[in-house]
Short mmCIF file of C-alpha atoms in Angstrom, two decimals:
data_model
loop_
_atom_site.label_atom_id
_atom_site.label_comp_id
_atom_site.label_asym_id
_atom_site.label_seq_id
_atom_site.Cartn_x
_atom_site.Cartn_y
_atom_site.Cartn_z
CA MET A 27 0.17 0.03 0.20
CA TYR A 28 2.49 2.45 0.80
CA LEU A 29 4.92 1.82 -2.23
CA ALA A 30 1.18 2.80 -4.09
CA VAL A 31 1.06 5.73 -2.28
CA VAL A 32 4.94 6.87 -3.11
CA ALA A 33 3.59 6.29 -6.91
CA GLY A 34 1.05 8.49 -6.44
CA GLY A 35 3.06 11.21 -5.01
CA PHE A 36 5.51 10.83 -7.41
CA ARG A 37 2.40 11.43 -10.28
CA ARG A 38 0.61 14.02 -8.27
CA TYR A 39 3.37 16.25 -8.43
CA ALA A 40 4.80 15.21 -12.22
CA THR A 41 1.44 17.06 -13.18
CA TYR A 42 2.63 20.22 -12.54
CA ARG A 43 4.79 20.55 -15.62
CA ALA A 44 4.83 24.61 -16.30
CA ALA A 45 6.14 24.75 -12.08
CA THR A 46 9.13 22.56 -12.70
CA VAL A 47 10.12 23.99 -16.02
CA ALA A 48 9.69 27.52 -13.88
CA GLY A 49 11.58 25.90 -11.02
CA VAL A 50 14.06 24.29 -12.99
CA PHE A 51 14.55 27.96 -14.66
CA THR A 52 14.88 29.58 -11.23
CA ASN A 53 17.35 27.19 -9.28
CA THR A 54 19.44 27.27 -12.63
CA VAL A 55 19.63 31.14 -12.37
CA PHE A 56 19.77 31.18 -8.54
CA GLY A 57 22.66 28.81 -9.21
CA LEU A 58 24.78 31.16 -11.23
CA ILE A 59 24.30 33.95 -8.75
CA LEU A 60 26.05 31.45 -6.02
CA VAL A 61 28.36 30.68 -8.19
CA TYR A 62 30.23 33.72 -9.27
CA THR A 63 29.42 34.79 -5.96
CA TYR A 64 31.38 31.50 -4.30
CA LEU A 65 34.15 32.24 -6.85
CA ALA A 66 34.63 35.77 -5.61
CA LEU A 67 34.75 34.36 -2.26
CA TRP A 68 37.12 31.35 -2.59
CA ASN A 69 39.19 33.91 -4.84
CA GLU A 70 40.15 35.82 -1.70
CA ARG A 71 40.11 32.94 0.65
CA PRO A 72 40.90 29.48 -1.74
CA ASP A 73 41.11 27.20 0.55
CA LEU A 74 38.49 28.17 2.83
CA GLY A 75 36.13 25.62 4.78
CA GLY A 76 38.92 22.78 3.03
CA TYR A 77 37.40 23.08 -0.34
CA GLY A 78 39.15 24.20 -3.28
CA PRO A 79 37.04 26.50 -6.08
CA ALA A 80 36.06 23.57 -8.20
CA GLN A 81 34.41 21.67 -4.94
CA ALA A 82 32.38 25.46 -4.15
CA VAL A 83 30.99 25.37 -7.10
CA THR A 84 29.77 21.39 -7.15
CA TYR A 85 28.12 22.45 -3.29
CA VAL A 86 26.38 24.95 -5.31
CA TRP A 87 24.59 22.99 -7.73
CA LEU A 88 24.06 20.19 -5.64
CA GLY A 89 22.32 22.18 -2.73
CA GLN A 90 20.17 23.47 -6.10
CA ALA A 91 19.59 19.61 -7.32
CA LEU A 92 18.59 19.14 -3.46
CA TYR A 93 16.74 22.51 -2.51
CA ALA A 94 12.66 21.15 -3.60
CA THR A 95 14.12 17.56 -3.23
CA LEU A 96 14.50 18.21 0.33
CA ALA A 97 11.79 21.00 0.64
CA VAL A 98 14.68 23.28 3.04
CA GLN A 99 12.23 25.60 3.19
CA GLY A 100 9.22 23.94 3.56
CA GLY A 101 6.71 23.59 0.78
CA GLY A 102 5.97 19.84 1.16
CA PHE A 103 2.92 17.98 2.47
CA GLU A 104 2.80 19.59 5.47
CA ILE A 105 0.88 22.65 4.35
CA GLU A 106 -1.38 20.23 3.55
CA LEU A 107 -1.49 18.34 6.47
CA MET A 108 -1.62 21.80 8.71
CA GLU A 109 -5.01 22.55 6.92
CA ARG A 110 -5.82 19.24 7.78
CA ILE A 111 -5.11 19.48 11.04
CA ARG A 112 -6.98 22.84 11.26
CA THR A 113 -10.11 22.07 9.34
CA GLY A 114 -10.57 19.04 11.23
CA GLU A 115 -10.26 16.95 8.08
CA ILE A 116 -7.73 15.16 10.33
CA ALA A 117 -9.89 12.91 12.26
CA ILE A 118 -11.43 11.42 8.49
CA ASP A 119 -7.21 10.34 7.96
CA LEU A 120 -7.47 8.74 11.40
CA TYR A 121 -10.10 6.50 10.64
CA ARG A 122 -7.77 5.42 7.12
CA PRO A 123 -6.62 1.67 7.59
CA ALA A 124 -3.13 3.53 7.37
CA ASP A 125 -0.41 4.60 9.64
CA LEU A 126 -0.76 8.60 9.58
CA GLN A 127 3.31 9.53 9.71
CA TRP A 128 3.99 6.33 7.18
CA TRP A 129 1.55 7.56 4.96
CA TRP A 130 2.78 11.29 5.18
CA LEU A 131 6.12 9.55 4.53
CA ALA A 132 5.57 7.89 1.67
CA HIS A 133 3.81 10.67 0.21
CA ASP A 134 7.01 13.01 0.69
CA LEU A 135 9.49 9.92 -0.85
CA GLY A 136 7.09 10.54 -3.76
CA ARG A 137 7.03 14.17 -4.18
CA SER A 138 10.97 14.31 -3.13
CA GLY A 139 11.60 11.18 -5.89
CA PHE A 140 9.65 13.55 -8.73
CA GLN A 141 11.67 17.22 -7.74
CA LEU A 142 15.29 15.40 -7.65
CA LEU A 143 14.43 13.86 -11.05
CA GLY A 144 12.30 16.54 -12.21
CA ARG A 145 13.77 19.68 -10.93
CA GLY A 146 17.37 18.89 -9.49
CA VAL A 147 18.96 17.06 -12.29
CA VAL A 148 19.05 19.68 -15.23
CA PRO A 149 20.16 22.65 -12.65
CA PHE A 150 23.26 20.14 -11.67
CA LEU A 151 24.39 18.74 -15.54
CA PHE A 152 23.95 22.48 -16.60
CA GLY A 153 27.01 23.52 -13.65
CA VAL A 154 28.95 20.06 -14.84
CA LEU A 155 28.90 21.00 -18.36
CA VAL A 156 29.65 25.16 -17.58
CA PHE A 157 31.63 25.01 -14.94
CA PRO A 158 34.62 22.95 -13.61
CA VAL A 159 33.12 20.81 -10.77
CA ALA A 160 35.14 18.56 -8.79
CA LEU A 161 32.63 15.03 -8.95
CA PRO A 162 34.22 10.86 -8.49
CA GLY A 163 35.00 8.47 -10.79
CA ASP A 164 34.20 5.64 -8.20
CA PRO A 165 30.41 3.85 -8.91
CA LEU A 166 30.58 3.68 -5.17
CA THR A 167 31.07 7.24 -3.96
CA TRP A 168 27.84 7.67 -6.03
CA PHE A 169 26.22 4.87 -4.50
CA ALA A 170 26.71 5.62 -1.29
CA PHE A 171 25.63 9.76 -2.21
CA LEU A 172 22.64 8.02 -3.33
CA LEU A 173 21.90 6.43 -0.57
CA THR A 174 22.89 9.76 2.09
CA VAL A 175 19.83 11.62 -0.57
CA LEU A 176 17.67 8.94 0.65
CA LEU A 177 18.41 8.98 4.29
CA ALA A 178 18.11 12.99 3.96
CA MET A 179 14.58 12.55 2.50
CA VAL A 180 13.30 10.65 5.71
CA VAL A 181 15.38 13.40 8.13
CA SER A 182 13.75 16.26 6.13
CA PHE A 183 10.13 14.91 6.64
CA ALA A 184 10.33 13.70 10.15
CA ILE A 185 11.29 17.78 10.44
CA ARG A 186 8.74 18.86 8.73
CA TYR A 187 6.57 16.59 10.44
CA LEU A 188 6.72 17.63 13.75
CA VAL A 189 6.08 21.30 12.36
CA ALA A 190 3.21 20.47 10.80
CA LEU A 191 1.77 18.29 13.83
CA SER A 192 2.62 21.70 15.84
CA THR A 193 -0.90 22.79 14.12
CA PHE A 194 -3.10 19.93 17.06
CA TRP A 195 -2.37 22.78 19.74
CA LEU A 196 -1.46 26.52 17.46
CA LEU A 197 -4.40 25.87 14.91
CA ASP A 198 -2.00 28.26 12.66
CA GLY A 199 1.15 27.45 12.00
CA THR A 200 2.03 30.28 9.90
CA GLY A 201 5.29 30.92 12.38
CA VAL A 202 6.61 27.64 13.01
CA MET A 203 6.71 27.59 8.87
CA GLN A 204 8.66 30.72 9.17
CA MET A 205 10.70 29.62 11.71
CA LEU A 206 11.49 26.57 9.75
CA MET A 207 12.38 28.34 6.38
CA ILE A 208 14.88 30.69 8.48
CA LEU A 209 16.86 27.86 10.25
CA GLY A 210 16.24 25.15 7.07
CA LEU A 211 18.28 28.12 5.16
CA LEU A 212 20.48 28.94 7.36
CA CYS A 213 21.40 25.65 8.88
CA SER A 214 21.04 23.13 5.91
CA GLY A 215 24.15 25.13 4.51
CA MET A 216 21.77 26.02 1.53
CA VAL A 217 23.78 30.05 2.05
CA LEU A 218 27.29 28.84 2.83
CA PRO A 219 28.73 25.19 3.72
CA LEU A 220 28.44 24.82 7.26
CA ASN A 221 32.20 24.18 6.62
CA VAL A 222 32.93 27.83 7.19
CA PHE A 223 31.15 28.59 9.92
CA PRO A 224 33.95 28.68 13.18
CA GLY A 225 34.04 28.23 16.77
CA LEU A 226 31.39 27.02 18.43
CA PHE A 227 28.66 28.11 16.20
CA GLY A 228 30.26 25.47 13.76
CA GLU A 229 30.48 22.90 15.85
CA VAL A 230 26.67 22.60 17.03
CA VAL A 231 25.49 23.73 13.65
CA ARG A 232 27.07 20.25 11.95
CA VAL A 233 25.64 18.42 14.57
CA LEU A 234 22.11 19.49 13.94
CA PRO A 235 19.10 17.52 11.93
CA TRP A 236 19.90 20.22 8.97
CA ALA A 237 23.09 19.18 8.74
CA ALA A 238 22.35 15.76 7.22
CA LEU A 239 20.57 17.31 4.27
CA LEU A 240 22.79 19.22 2.12
CA GLN A 241 26.37 18.94 4.12
CA GLY A 242 26.59 15.54 4.83
CA PRO A 243 25.55 14.58 0.93
CA ALA A 244 27.89 16.68 -0.56
CA ASP A 245 30.84 15.88 1.79
CA VAL A 246 30.08 12.35 0.74
CA LEU A 247 29.73 12.81 -3.05
CA MET A 248 33.77 15.07 -3.20
CA GLY A 249 35.46 12.74 -0.99
CA GLU A 250 35.57 15.52 1.86
CA THR A 251 34.17 12.40 4.43
CA GLY A 252 33.55 8.67 4.36
CA ALA A 253 29.82 7.52 4.22
CA LEU A 254 29.63 5.81 7.74
CA PRO A 255 29.81 9.05 9.23
CA VAL A 256 27.35 10.45 7.59
CA PHE A 257 25.40 7.72 7.26
CA ALA A 258 25.28 7.58 11.46
CA LEU A 259 24.38 11.04 11.58
CA GLN A 260 21.46 11.09 9.28
CA GLY A 261 20.73 7.66 10.77
CA ALA A 262 20.68 8.79 13.87
CA TRP A 263 18.42 12.25 13.82
CA ALA A 264 16.00 10.23 11.34
CA VAL A 265 15.42 7.53 14.58
CA ALA A 266 15.10 10.42 16.80
CA LEU A 267 12.71 12.85 14.88
CA LEU A 268 10.42 10.13 13.58
CA ALA A 269 9.94 8.86 17.62
CA ALA A 270 9.49 11.78 18.26
CA GLY A 271 7.22 12.65 15.61
CA ARG A 272 5.52 9.61 16.85
CA LEU A 273 5.57 10.43 20.57
CA VAL A 274 3.95 14.07 19.46
CA GLN A 275 1.13 12.22 17.03
CA SER A 276 0.27 9.97 19.68
CA ALA A 277 -0.40 12.43 22.64
CA ALA A 278 -2.37 15.21 19.57
CA THR A 279 -4.59 12.51 18.51
CA ARG A 280 -5.85 11.79 21.66
CA ARG A 281 -8.15 14.94 20.84
CA VAL A 282 -8.64 16.53 17.58
CA VAL A 283 -9.08 20.10 17.95
CA VAL A 284 -11.06 22.24 15.03
CA GLN A 285 -10.60 25.78 15.23
CA GLY A 286 -13.65 27.52 16.07
CA GLY A 287 -14.77 24.10 18.81
#
């Protein structure tokens, strides 16, 4: 059943062809802006964060490929789930012969898969063809990288699921979504690689769950770290956050609160 939900999520987002084309264009343009900004920065600091210029460029295009895939600033299932909680339609979901958390995880994996193929691949290939990049020639490294992306999808879902469940108490999740957007942009390394952040702040952000989204997969792809430490970080956060989501779901669904009474 859950495989069918994954396929359904993929097909659902595949119908938005115009939005996908616009997203590809947007990611490519932002990629170009970031690349030239990074190159100017790395021209002054050639080994900033332990990266060379080619690695910095690779990091940019990987970030553009994974931005929508991982819904770094939100924009996936959580908006729909928040609305269903607010209106009380979540009661119907709870009567379905499927686990609520697993249902939405399967749906989001389908969305992520389409965004990776439909919106992420083209900007990444554009960057690889136009700029000097640092990519591995070893198929095992690529396989390990794809596994890190899959784990990053799960971690991303787990973060956003907790955000969505907050609507059971807040009824309006706008403020929490704003916090998610800010934290996702900064702590995932989408603005700058987390390796460049100095001191205690850098040490903290590199162990937060958002580090499992972009920084970990990027370092595996470019050979900056072994796959096992990244798997461990991602796996630990996936288990912890999914478990937290399960506990919050259990507490929240004891009483479904509908806005207005």
